[in-house]
Tab-separated table of C-alpha atoms in Angstrom:
chain	number	residue	atom	x	y	z
I	22	MET	CA	37.429	38.879	10.815
I	23	ASP	CA	33.799	37.568	10.180
I	24	SER	CA	34.682	35.472	7.478
I	25	ASP	CA	37.483	33.707	9.818
I	26	ARG	CA	35.245	33.088	12.687
I	27	ARG	CA	32.399	31.682	10.381
I	28	ASP	CA	34.772	29.396	8.533
I	29	CYS	CA	36.104	28.385	12.228
I	30	HIS	CA	32.197	27.404	13.001
I	31	LEU	CA	31.890	25.696	9.976
I	32	ASN	CA	34.856	23.388	10.656
I	33	MET	CA	33.629	22.759	14.153
I	34	LEU	CA	30.422	20.960	12.337
I	35	SER	CA	30.035	17.346	11.003
I	36	LYS	CA	30.520	16.177	7.124
I	37	MET	CA	26.799	15.347	7.327
I	38	ALA	CA	25.952	19.110	8.348
I	39	MET	CA	27.788	20.346	5.614
I	40	CYS	CA	26.689	17.788	2.972
I	41	LYS	CA	25.222	19.270	-0.156
I	42	SER	CA	23.393	16.486	-1.228
I	43	HIS	CA	19.904	17.213	0.341
I	44	GLY	CA	18.539	18.468	-2.711
I	45	GLN	CA	17.537	21.909	-1.162
I	46	ASP	CA	18.808	23.559	-4.462
I	47	SER	CA	16.451	21.611	-6.803
I	48	SER	CA	13.887	23.892	-8.807
I	49	TYR	CA	11.284	21.725	-7.061
I	50	PHE	CA	12.115	23.130	-3.479
I	51	ILE	CA	12.818	26.682	-5.013
I	52	GLY	CA	9.425	26.914	-6.388
I	53	TRP	CA	8.249	26.130	-2.940
I	54	GLN	CA	10.631	28.761	-1.227
I	55	GLU	CA	8.822	31.322	-3.996
I	56	TYR	CA	5.386	30.619	-3.387
I	57	GLU	CA	6.004	30.998	0.422
I	58	LYS	CA	7.203	34.340	-0.204
I	59	ASN	CA	4.321	35.495	-2.152
I	60	PRO	CA	1.149	32.818	-1.599
I	61	TYR	CA	-2.036	33.322	-3.671
I	62	HIS	CA	-5.349	34.417	-1.422
I	63	PRO	CA	-8.352	35.337	-3.512
I	64	ILE	CA	-8.904	38.433	-1.161
I	65	GLN	CA	-5.728	39.397	0.543
I	66	ASN	CA	-3.255	38.657	-2.438
I	67	PRO	CA	-5.217	37.736	-5.649
I	68	SER	CA	-2.263	38.027	-8.105
I	69	GLY	CA	-0.101	35.883	-5.887
I	70	ILE	CA	1.718	32.567	-6.617
I	71	ILE	CA	-1.111	29.553	-6.865
I	72	GLN	CA	0.487	26.461	-5.061
I	73	MET	CA	0.081	23.505	-8.116
I	74	GLY	CA	3.459	21.774	-6.908
I	75	LEU	CA	2.357	20.258	-3.923
I	76	ALA	CA	0.542	16.510	-4.129
I	77	GLU	CA	-1.629	17.182	-1.156
I	78	ASN	CA	-5.502	15.554	-1.070
I	79	GLN	CA	-7.895	18.047	0.147
I	80	LEU	CA	-10.851	17.106	-1.846
I	81	SER	CA	-12.452	14.707	0.974
I	82	PHE	CA	-11.893	16.789	4.181
I	83	ASP	CA	-15.610	17.386	4.258
I	84	LEU	CA	-16.035	13.222	4.825
I	85	LEU	CA	-13.522	13.385	7.515
I	86	GLU	CA	-14.721	16.054	9.506
I	87	SER	CA	-18.465	15.018	9.323
I	88	TRP	CA	-16.874	11.395	10.866
I	89	LEU	CA	-15.182	13.514	13.523
I	90	THR	CA	-18.441	15.449	14.188
I	91	ARG	CA	-20.173	12.106	14.886
I	92	ASN	CA	-17.621	10.674	17.008
I	93	GLN	CA	-16.992	13.284	19.469
I	94	ASP	CA	-15.881	10.646	22.050
I	95	VAL	CA	-12.938	9.612	19.857
I	96	ILE	CA	-11.629	13.384	19.742
I	97	GLN	CA	-11.813	13.579	23.513
I	98	PHE	CA	-10.043	10.229	23.986
I	99	ARG	CA	-13.207	8.506	25.718
I	100	GLU	CA	-14.099	4.957	25.301
I	101	ASN	CA	-16.878	2.733	27.380
I	102	GLY	CA	-17.662	6.174	29.326
I	103	GLY	CA	-14.135	6.383	30.725
I	104	SER	CA	-11.139	8.547	29.897
I	105	MET	CA	-8.191	6.963	27.646
I	106	PHE	CA	-6.103	10.111	27.979
I	107	ARG	CA	-3.922	8.893	30.692
I	108	ASP	CA	-3.749	6.003	29.020
I	109	LEU	CA	-2.356	7.390	25.860
I	110	ALA	CA	-0.044	9.769	27.611
I	111	LEU	CA	1.933	7.392	29.238
I	112	PHE	CA	4.277	4.853	27.132
I	113	GLN	CA	2.799	2.425	24.790
I	114	ASP	CA	4.283	0.027	22.742
I	115	TYR	CA	7.124	1.978	21.180
I	116	HIS	CA	6.545	0.450	17.941
I	117	GLY	CA	2.716	0.750	17.267
I	118	LEU	CA	-0.566	0.052	18.997
I	119	GLN	CA	-1.541	-3.459	17.971
I	120	ALA	CA	-5.337	-2.233	17.370
I	121	PHE	CA	-3.841	0.368	15.118
I	122	LYS	CA	-1.863	-2.196	13.084
I	123	ASN	CA	-4.600	-4.450	12.574
I	124	VAL	CA	-6.801	-1.834	11.080
I	125	LEU	CA	-3.700	-0.645	8.840
I	126	VAL	CA	-3.129	-3.826	7.054
I	127	SER	CA	-6.717	-3.974	6.514
I	128	PHE	CA	-7.094	-0.805	4.812
I	129	MET	CA	-3.728	-1.625	2.823
I	130	GLY	CA	-6.107	-5.102	1.510
I	131	GLU	CA	-9.045	-2.575	0.808
I	132	ILE	CA	-7.545	-0.487	-1.529
I	133	ARG	CA	-5.786	-3.530	-3.169
I	134	ARG	CA	-9.102	-5.120	-3.816
I	135	ARG	CA	-8.325	-7.961	-1.789
I	136	LYS	CA	-6.000	-9.346	-3.817
I	137	VAL	CA	-3.303	-9.528	-1.007
I	138	LYS	CA	-3.771	-10.250	2.530
I	139	PHE	CA	-1.097	-8.488	5.106
I	140	ASP	CA	0.054	-9.363	8.226
I	141	PRO	CA	0.097	-6.917	10.762
I	142	GLU	CA	3.693	-8.635	12.255
I	143	LYS	CA	5.386	-7.595	9.086
I	144	LEU	CA	4.625	-4.280	9.412
I	145	VAL	CA	6.796	-1.492	10.657
I	146	LEU	CA	5.438	2.011	11.254
I	147	THR	CA	7.502	5.138	10.748
I	148	ALA	CA	6.530	8.908	10.561
I	149	GLY	CA	5.617	8.926	7.447
I	150	SER	CA	6.843	7.698	4.115
I	151	THR	CA	9.976	9.313	4.005
I	152	SER	CA	11.063	7.998	6.985
I	153	ALA	CA	10.074	4.674	5.595
I	154	ASN	CA	11.840	4.966	2.676
I	155	GLU	CA	15.110	6.279	4.152
I	156	THR	CA	14.724	3.379	6.730
I	157	LEU	CA	14.703	0.675	3.983
I	158	ILE	CA	17.530	2.125	2.332
I	159	PHE	CA	19.684	1.675	5.747
I	160	CYS	CA	18.721	-1.769	5.938
I	161	LEU	CA	19.426	-2.717	2.161
I	162	ALA	CA	22.246	-0.755	1.045
I	163	GLU	CA	25.961	0.168	2.493
I	164	PRO	CA	27.008	3.760	1.407
I	165	GLY	CA	28.233	3.672	-2.201
I	166	GLU	CA	25.708	0.762	-3.469
I	167	ALA	CA	23.212	1.803	-5.704
I	168	LEU	CA	19.505	1.604	-6.146
I	169	LEU	CA	18.124	1.766	-10.149
I	170	LEU	CA	15.005	4.376	-10.170
I	171	PRO	CA	12.871	4.600	-13.355
I	172	THR	CA	12.637	8.253	-14.833
I	173	PRO	CA	11.116	10.658	-14.011
I	174	TYR	CA	10.690	10.343	-10.637
I	175	TYR	CA	9.569	11.914	-7.164
I	176	PRO	CA	12.479	15.062	-6.704
I	177	GLY	CA	12.332	14.446	-2.860
I	178	PHE	CA	13.892	10.883	-3.534
I	179	ASP	CA	17.583	12.680	-4.010
I	180	ARG	CA	17.074	13.225	-0.450
I	181	ASP	CA	15.141	10.419	0.951
I	182	LEU	CA	17.273	7.857	-0.198
I	183	LYS	CA	20.678	9.469	-0.482
I	184	TRP	CA	21.668	12.241	1.752
I	185	ARG	CA	21.983	10.347	5.047
I	186	THR	CA	22.316	6.566	3.838
I	187	GLY	CA	25.141	7.367	1.390
I	188	ALA	CA	23.507	4.964	-1.319
I	189	GLU	CA	23.549	6.231	-4.970
I	190	ILE	CA	20.470	6.237	-7.373
I	191	VAL	CA	21.200	5.330	-10.962
I	192	PRO	CA	18.511	6.258	-13.131
I	193	ILE	CA	16.344	3.947	-15.692
I	194	HIS	CA	15.938	6.279	-18.664
I	195	CYS	CA	12.116	6.040	-19.657
I	196	TYR	CA	10.662	7.925	-22.574
I	197	SER	CA	7.197	9.551	-24.019
I	198	SER	CA	7.650	7.422	-26.945
I	199	ASN	CA	6.168	4.543	-24.860
I	200	ASN	CA	4.543	6.726	-22.051
I	201	PHE	CA	7.280	6.225	-19.929
I	202	ARG	CA	6.971	2.572	-19.565
I	203	ILE	CA	9.934	0.598	-17.794
I	204	THR	CA	11.495	-1.807	-20.830
I	205	GLU	CA	13.571	-4.564	-20.189
I	206	SER	CA	16.320	-2.911	-22.273
I	207	ALA	CA	15.803	0.189	-19.841
I	208	LEU	CA	16.417	-2.035	-16.890
I	209	GLU	CA	19.490	-3.900	-18.475
I	210	ASP	CA	20.937	-0.435	-19.530
I	211	ALA	CA	20.808	1.029	-16.339
I	212	TYR	CA	22.419	-1.892	-14.597
I	213	GLU	CA	25.334	-1.821	-17.204
I	214	GLU	CA	25.771	1.931	-16.295
I	215	ALA	CA	25.821	1.021	-12.676
I	216	GLN	CA	28.596	-1.583	-13.337
I	217	ARG	CA	30.425	1.222	-15.551
I	218	LEU	CA	30.399	3.335	-12.579
I	219	ASN	CA	31.343	0.480	-10.360
I	220	LEU	CA	28.449	0.456	-8.167
I	221	ARG	CA	26.926	-2.578	-6.561
I	222	VAL	CA	22.937	-2.592	-7.765
I	223	LYS	CA	21.169	-3.620	-4.518
I	224	GLY	CA	17.634	-3.176	-6.021
I	225	VAL	CA	15.041	-1.401	-8.151
I	226	PHE	CA	13.077	1.134	-6.565
I	227	ILE	CA	9.613	1.871	-8.018
I	228	THR	CA	6.644	4.045	-7.250
I	229	ASN	CA	3.627	2.508	-8.339
I	230	PRO	CA	1.225	4.385	-9.089
I	231	SER	CA	3.870	6.787	-10.540
I	232	ASN	CA	4.800	10.044	-9.179
I	233	PRO	CA	4.877	12.195	-11.143
I	234	LEU	CA	3.277	10.385	-14.235
I	235	GLY	CA	-0.008	9.584	-12.401
I	236	THR	CA	-0.125	6.063	-14.306
I	237	THR	CA	-0.148	2.682	-12.944
I	238	MET	CA	2.116	-0.109	-13.696
I	239	SER	CA	1.001	-2.923	-16.166
I	240	ARG	CA	1.171	-6.672	-15.090
I	241	ASP	CA	3.676	-7.089	-17.848
I	242	GLU	CA	5.944	-4.527	-16.608
I	243	LEU	CA	5.772	-5.985	-12.814
I	244	ASN	CA	6.602	-9.335	-14.304
I	245	ASN	CA	9.465	-8.056	-16.282
I	246	LEU	CA	10.520	-6.293	-12.993
I	247	ILE	CA	10.554	-9.409	-11.230
I	248	THR	CA	12.149	-11.503	-13.470
I	249	PHE	CA	14.863	-8.857	-13.769
I	250	ALA	CA	15.290	-8.717	-10.057
I	251	MET	CA	15.717	-12.728	-9.755
I	252	ALA	CA	18.410	-12.910	-12.344
I	253	LYS	CA	20.341	-10.234	-10.920
I	254	ASN	CA	19.528	-11.235	-7.437
I	255	ILE	CA	18.656	-7.935	-6.004
I	256	HIS	CA	15.569	-6.309	-3.995
I	257	ILE	CA	12.320	-4.433	-5.258
I	258	VAL	CA	11.046	-1.686	-3.405
I	259	SER	CA	7.433	-0.820	-4.590
I	260	ASP	CA	6.435	2.796	-2.928
I	261	GLU	CA	2.406	2.390	-3.188
I	262	ILE	CA	1.691	5.630	-1.235
I	263	TYR	CA	-0.707	6.291	-4.159
I	264	ALA	CA	-2.323	2.893	-4.130
I	265	GLY	CA	-5.370	4.289	-3.058
I	266	THR	CA	-5.560	7.173	-5.346
I	267	VAL	CA	-6.618	4.996	-8.783
I	268	PHE	CA	-9.806	6.290	-10.064
I	269	ASP	CA	-9.936	4.945	-13.732
I	270	SER	CA	-9.175	1.832	-15.446
I	271	PRO	CA	-6.685	-0.009	-15.336
I	272	LYS	CA	-6.797	-1.293	-11.939
I	273	PHE	CA	-3.988	-1.264	-9.458
I	274	ILE	CA	-1.861	-4.242	-9.340
I	275	SER	CA	0.610	-4.123	-6.219
I	276	ILE	CA	3.949	-5.874	-6.444
I	277	MET	CA	2.657	-8.412	-4.090
I	278	GLU	CA	-0.212	-9.145	-5.917
I	279	ALA	CA	1.931	-9.819	-9.109
I	280	LEU	CA	4.527	-12.118	-7.083
I	281	ILE	CA	1.414	-13.997	-5.766
I	282	ASP	CA	0.081	-14.757	-9.391
I	283	ARG	CA	3.616	-16.288	-10.032
I	284	LYS	CA	3.385	-18.696	-7.014
I	285	HIS	CA	6.649	-17.001	-5.407
I	286	GLU	CA	5.395	-17.186	-1.938
I	287	LYS	CA	8.247	-19.495	-1.255
I	288	SER	CA	10.940	-18.609	-3.115
I	289	LYS	CA	13.735	-16.443	-2.483
I	290	MET	CA	12.008	-13.255	-4.233
I	291	TRP	CA	9.293	-13.445	-1.598
I	292	SER	CA	11.702	-11.929	0.907
I	293	GLN	CA	13.354	-9.530	-1.424
I	294	VAL	CA	10.427	-7.754	-2.219
I	295	HIS	CA	9.553	-5.058	0.250
I	296	ILE	CA	6.266	-2.511	0.015
I	297	VAL	CA	6.144	1.346	1.375
I	298	SER	CA	3.034	2.555	2.279
I	299	SER	CA	1.132	5.650	4.286
I	300	LEU	CA	-2.200	7.619	4.666
I	301	SER	CA	-0.535	10.855	3.182
I	302	LYS	CA	-2.454	10.458	0.091
I	303	ASP	CA	-4.711	7.936	0.223
I	304	LEU	CA	-6.271	9.432	3.211
I	305	GLY	CA	-5.363	13.092	2.739
I	306	LEU	CA	-3.464	13.280	6.168
I	307	PRO	CA	0.054	14.181	5.446
I	308	GLY	CA	0.321	16.208	8.810
I	309	PHE	CA	-0.469	13.141	10.737
I	310	ARG	CA	2.908	11.545	9.573
I	311	ILE	CA	1.916	7.745	9.093
I	312	GLY	CA	4.154	5.893	6.955
I	313	MET	CA	4.778	1.948	6.621
I	314	ILE	CA	6.786	-0.729	5.640
I	315	TYR	CA	5.816	-4.194	4.693
I	316	SER	CA	8.258	-7.003	4.231
I	317	ASN	CA	8.327	-10.939	4.099
I	318	ASN	CA	11.845	-10.482	5.345
I	319	GLU	CA	11.761	-11.019	8.886
I	320	THR	CA	15.383	-10.098	9.565
I	321	LEU	CA	14.685	-6.592	7.633
I	322	ILE	CA	11.524	-6.317	9.686
I	323	ALA	CA	13.547	-6.482	12.988
I	324	ALA	CA	16.156	-4.093	11.722
I	325	ALA	CA	13.605	-1.683	10.604
I	326	THR	CA	11.536	-1.886	13.835
I	327	LYS	CA	14.620	-0.978	16.148
I	328	MET	CA	15.655	2.113	13.423
I	329	SER	CA	11.844	3.144	13.567
I	330	SER	CA	12.510	4.220	17.255
I	331	PHE	CA	13.845	7.310	16.067
I	332	GLY	CA	10.920	8.712	14.368
I	333	LEU	CA	7.586	7.114	16.392
I	334	ILE	CA	3.973	7.757	15.882
I	335	SER	CA	2.440	9.417	18.710
I	336	SER	CA	-0.072	6.905	20.584
I	337	GLN	CA	-2.990	9.784	20.167
I	338	THR	CA	-2.366	9.851	16.393
I	339	GLN	CA	-2.552	5.888	16.560
I	340	TYR	CA	-5.596	5.846	18.438
I	341	LEU	CA	-7.646	8.302	16.818
I	342	LEU	CA	-6.722	6.789	13.191
I	343	SER	CA	-7.807	2.854	14.261
I	344	LYS	CA	-11.098	4.674	15.361
I	345	ILE	CA	-11.495	6.047	11.934
I	346	LEU	CA	-10.191	3.189	9.773
I	347	GLY	CA	-12.011	0.707	12.148
I	348	ASP	CA	-15.027	2.160	10.625
I	349	LYS	CA	-15.126	-0.107	7.749
I	350	LYS	CA	-18.513	1.113	6.259
I	351	PHE	CA	-17.212	4.794	6.468
I	352	ILE	CA	-14.068	3.736	4.710
I	353	LYS	CA	-15.588	2.117	1.948
I	354	ARG	CA	-17.542	5.095	1.240
I	355	TYR	CA	-14.431	7.194	1.728
I	356	ILE	CA	-12.289	5.515	-0.860
I	357	LYS	CA	-15.170	5.510	-3.521
I	358	GLU	CA	-16.020	9.101	-2.954
I	359	ASN	CA	-12.198	10.177	-2.893
I	360	LYS	CA	-11.763	8.397	-6.069
I	361	LYS	CA	-14.756	10.182	-7.788
I	362	GLY	CA	-13.267	13.586	-6.588
I	363	LEU	CA	-10.258	12.935	-7.603
I	364	LYS	CA	-11.130	11.699	-11.433
I	365	LYS	CA	-13.548	14.776	-11.627
I	366	ARG	CA	-10.543	17.409	-10.769
I	367	ARG	CA	-8.377	15.682	-13.095
I	368	GLU	CA	-10.825	15.948	-15.898
I	369	MET	CA	-10.908	19.887	-14.980
I	370	LEU	CA	-7.228	19.878	-15.027
I	371	VAL	CA	-7.019	18.317	-18.372
I	372	SER	CA	-9.806	20.097	-19.997
I	373	GLY	CA	-8.721	23.864	-19.097
I	374	LEU	CA	-5.062	22.888	-20.339
I	375	GLU	CA	-6.536	21.602	-23.581
I	376	ASN	CA	-8.361	24.924	-24.083
I	377	SER	CA	-4.674	26.272	-24.176
I	378	GLY	CA	-3.345	23.891	-26.760
I	379	ILE	CA	-1.545	21.824	-23.916
I	380	GLU	CA	-2.025	18.050	-23.435
I	381	CYS	CA	-1.443	15.828	-20.280
I	382	LEU	CA	-0.061	12.233	-20.409
I	383	LYS	CA	-2.941	10.116	-19.891
I	384	SER	CA	-3.305	8.936	-16.337
I	385	ASN	CA	-5.641	6.989	-13.974
I	386	ALA	CA	-4.153	7.691	-10.702
I	387	GLY	CA	-2.461	10.509	-8.227
I	388	LEU	CA	-2.942	14.052	-7.353
I	389	PHE	CA	-1.257	15.611	-10.427
I	390	CYS	CA	-0.797	15.002	-14.218
I	391	PHE	CA	2.395	15.157	-16.283
I	392	VAL	CA	1.872	17.968	-18.618
I	393	ASP	CA	3.471	18.315	-22.252
I	394	MET	CA	4.780	21.752	-22.845
I	395	ARG	CA	7.448	20.989	-25.329
I	396	HIS	CA	5.916	23.040	-28.159
I	397	LEU	CA	6.185	26.373	-25.974
I	398	LEU	CA	9.892	25.653	-25.598
I	399	ASN	CA	12.426	27.894	-27.320
I	400	SER	CA	14.546	24.977	-27.847
I	401	ASN	CA	14.694	21.324	-27.219
I	402	THR	CA	16.874	21.802	-24.271
I	403	PHE	CA	16.662	21.590	-20.407
I	404	GLU	CA	17.691	25.327	-20.442
I	405	ALA	CA	15.010	26.275	-22.397
I	406	GLU	CA	12.640	24.420	-20.076
I	407	MET	CA	13.938	26.483	-17.204
I	408	GLU	CA	13.346	29.555	-18.785
I	409	LEU	CA	9.662	28.468	-19.426
I	410	TRP	CA	9.413	27.657	-15.805
I	411	ARG	CA	10.789	30.669	-14.513
I	412	LYS	CA	8.314	32.352	-16.434
I	413	ILE	CA	5.307	30.143	-15.407
I	414	LEU	CA	6.588	30.758	-11.851
I	415	LEU	CA	7.627	34.220	-11.626
I	416	SER	CA	7.469	36.824	-14.277
I	417	ASP	CA	4.292	36.177	-16.468
I	418	VAL	CA	1.815	33.464	-14.915
I	419	GLY	CA	2.291	33.076	-10.999
I	420	LEU	CA	2.112	29.080	-10.586
I	421	ASN	CA	4.559	27.042	-9.041
I	422	VAL	CA	4.590	23.958	-11.316
I	423	SER	CA	7.506	21.269	-11.396
I	424	PRO	CA	9.864	21.214	-14.103
I	425	GLY	CA	10.146	17.635	-15.584
I	426	SER	CA	13.989	18.110	-14.979
I	427	SER	CA	13.658	18.213	-11.279
I	428	CYS	CA	11.808	14.908	-11.864
I	429	HIS	CA	15.021	13.778	-13.481
I	430	CYS	CA	12.930	13.546	-16.713
I	431	SER	CA	15.019	12.404	-19.913
I	432	GLU	CA	13.209	15.002	-22.323
I	433	PRO	CA	12.866	18.614	-21.656
I	434	GLY	CA	9.402	20.389	-21.569
I	435	TRP	CA	7.369	18.188	-19.219
I	436	PHE	CA	5.971	19.706	-16.089
I	437	LYS	CA	4.268	17.997	-13.254
I	438	ILE	CA	0.960	19.785	-12.001
I	439	CYS	CA	-1.003	18.948	-8.868
I	440	PHE	CA	-4.729	19.670	-8.650
I	441	ALA	CA	-6.125	18.107	-5.486
I	442	ASN	CA	-4.633	20.659	-3.007
I	443	ILE	CA	-6.734	23.972	-4.312
I	444	ALA	CA	-10.257	24.874	-4.711
I	445	GLU	CA	-12.324	24.554	-7.906
I	446	GLU	CA	-12.245	28.236	-7.907
I	447	THR	CA	-8.643	28.747	-7.596
I	448	LEU	CA	-7.920	25.988	-10.224
I	449	ASP	CA	-10.046	28.018	-12.655
I	450	LEU	CA	-8.013	31.084	-12.551
I	451	ALA	CA	-4.951	28.947	-12.790
I	452	MET	CA	-6.029	27.833	-16.350
I	453	GLN	CA	-6.829	31.302	-17.243
I	454	ARG	CA	-3.521	32.583	-16.366
I	455	ILE	CA	-2.065	29.588	-18.372
I	456	ASN	CA	-4.551	30.583	-21.226
I	457	ASP	CA	-3.815	34.090	-20.951
I	458	PHE	CA	-0.031	33.485	-21.031
I	459	VAL	CA	-0.291	31.060	-23.978
I	460	SER	CA	-2.189	33.231	-25.839
I	461	SER	CA	0.033	35.995	-25.284
I	462	MET	CA	3.176	33.822	-26.422
I	463	ASN	CA	1.347	32.581	-29.456
I	464	LEU	CA	0.604	36.283	-30.400
I	465	GLN	CA	4.188	37.194	-29.714
I	466	ARG	CA	5.216	34.081	-31.902
I	467	ARG	CA	2.743	35.275	-34.947
I	468	GLN	CA	4.268	38.853	-34.715
I	469	LEU	CA	7.585	37.642	-34.828
I	470	ILE	CA	6.856	35.397	-38.102
I	471	ALA	CA	4.858	38.532	-39.573
I	472	ALA	CA	7.910	40.792	-38.853
I	473	ALA	CA	10.014	38.115	-40.406
I	474	SER	CA	8.063	37.688	-43.221
I	475	ALA	CA	7.656	41.329	-44.007
I	476	SER	CA	11.765	41.599	-43.764
I	477	SER	CA	12.035	38.831	-46.145
I	478	SER	CA	9.542	40.320	-48.679
I	479	ARG	CA	11.379	43.408	-48.418
I	480	ARG	CA	14.694	41.780	-49.194
I	481	ARG	CA	12.917	39.823	-51.934
I	482	THR	CA	11.794	43.229	-53.527
I	483	LEU	CA	15.133	45.211	-53.285
I	484	ALA	CA	16.580	41.894	-54.685
I	485	ASN	CA	14.509	42.225	-57.706
I	486	TRP	CA	15.357	45.983	-58.065
I	487	VAL	CA	18.659	45.066	-58.046
I	488	VAL	CA	18.418	42.521	-60.702
I	489	LYS	CA	16.286	44.989	-63.086
I	490	LEU	CA	18.617	47.368	-62.668
I	491	SER	CA	21.689	45.042	-63.653
I	492	SER	CA	19.969	43.893	-66.786
I	493	GLY	CA	19.223	47.194	-67.655
I	494	GLU	CA	15.509	47.071	-67.053
I	495	GLY	CA	13.961	50.510	-66.272
I	496	LYS	CA	16.916	52.531	-67.601
I	497	THR	CA	16.214	56.065	-68.817
I	498	TYR	CA	18.645	57.094	-71.728
I	499	ARG	CA	18.845	60.940	-72.292
């Protein structure tokens, strides 16, 4: 009876409500769920799971908190001796305070070394980059049309780009042999695969700097991508939410900078390239939900602006952040100190893993490293990767890291590990746990090898005796 009642309720829901393509069953999300059941705390739960699957930047909160302490009027919504509370509590421009848009484009230009000048009239504000990405796909693709994405990519894109839009993702397979760079042949192979599947390709979607690789795209890669998109007459979406986290060479090159260098300002491609940006990673404020779409396509901007009505940013949030971003001296210092902190933290992670015999892909940006654990697999399969992941997450180590398969990596044995969301002491503990785990694995392997060697030696000894006996050696005659 209960089953019948449940089925009846389910039949009354929409297809969207029952859709299974959200991606919640991905190991990426499962890891979060396991962490939430047993979160590490240095005192209350020292044996709990350490969260290293969260790309969150907590390294520069002291700078932001110090600024807020010095600017109490901003927190209290006071300006020129009067209160701004009533103005901010009432309806403002639905689609963004002009002062906020002005400082946002200035900030975008600052972290791109002033190589690109952004126009606030070409900016759409959304409640986070998740909303920005989905809004863009609604504008670019019909249900059943496809976007090409280089692998590995952020697991959440399966939700953000596909779930409600009905769009499809066709992977551009990249490999460790060239540090997962996007090649011309990989682009062509993905396009041909989409055609084989009878999918119309509407664009290429990149993340630069890359999540999960922590690398920036080279000028040659960007030029190849632009040439490819022009030849196919498709769009390019460049998710650049990690642009402000580039802490080492080579320097970050925005897709817009690459277009300008090619003198494409008056070409058709100028209106077919779109940027997604955010304050979640660069400023470390994911809870404030600030996402942005930037495009030279007037029709797309008009459509995206209308769609953004379903995910607005509060006026109070915009007011506060406009004051922070408007302090140019502070922002320059923040960017510099934040990058310094990220570089130091990455070096800590890389050094700690090297002590355990584990290497990382060389990276220069982001809040994470792509870690090579292929030598720890029992076999070169994704099943073996998941077995290792379960040991790291649950049974042996207690770390939530993201397996490469959740990022659609084409090779088993890679893991994404985040380093900017935990304290240094917690990172040290995580490295000690990994070291203990690897040492234990190596000991077990040596014991297995020794046991196998001893068994083989016994078999050889027995075989030698059999040979001797069969040849008459060692016989005693009475």
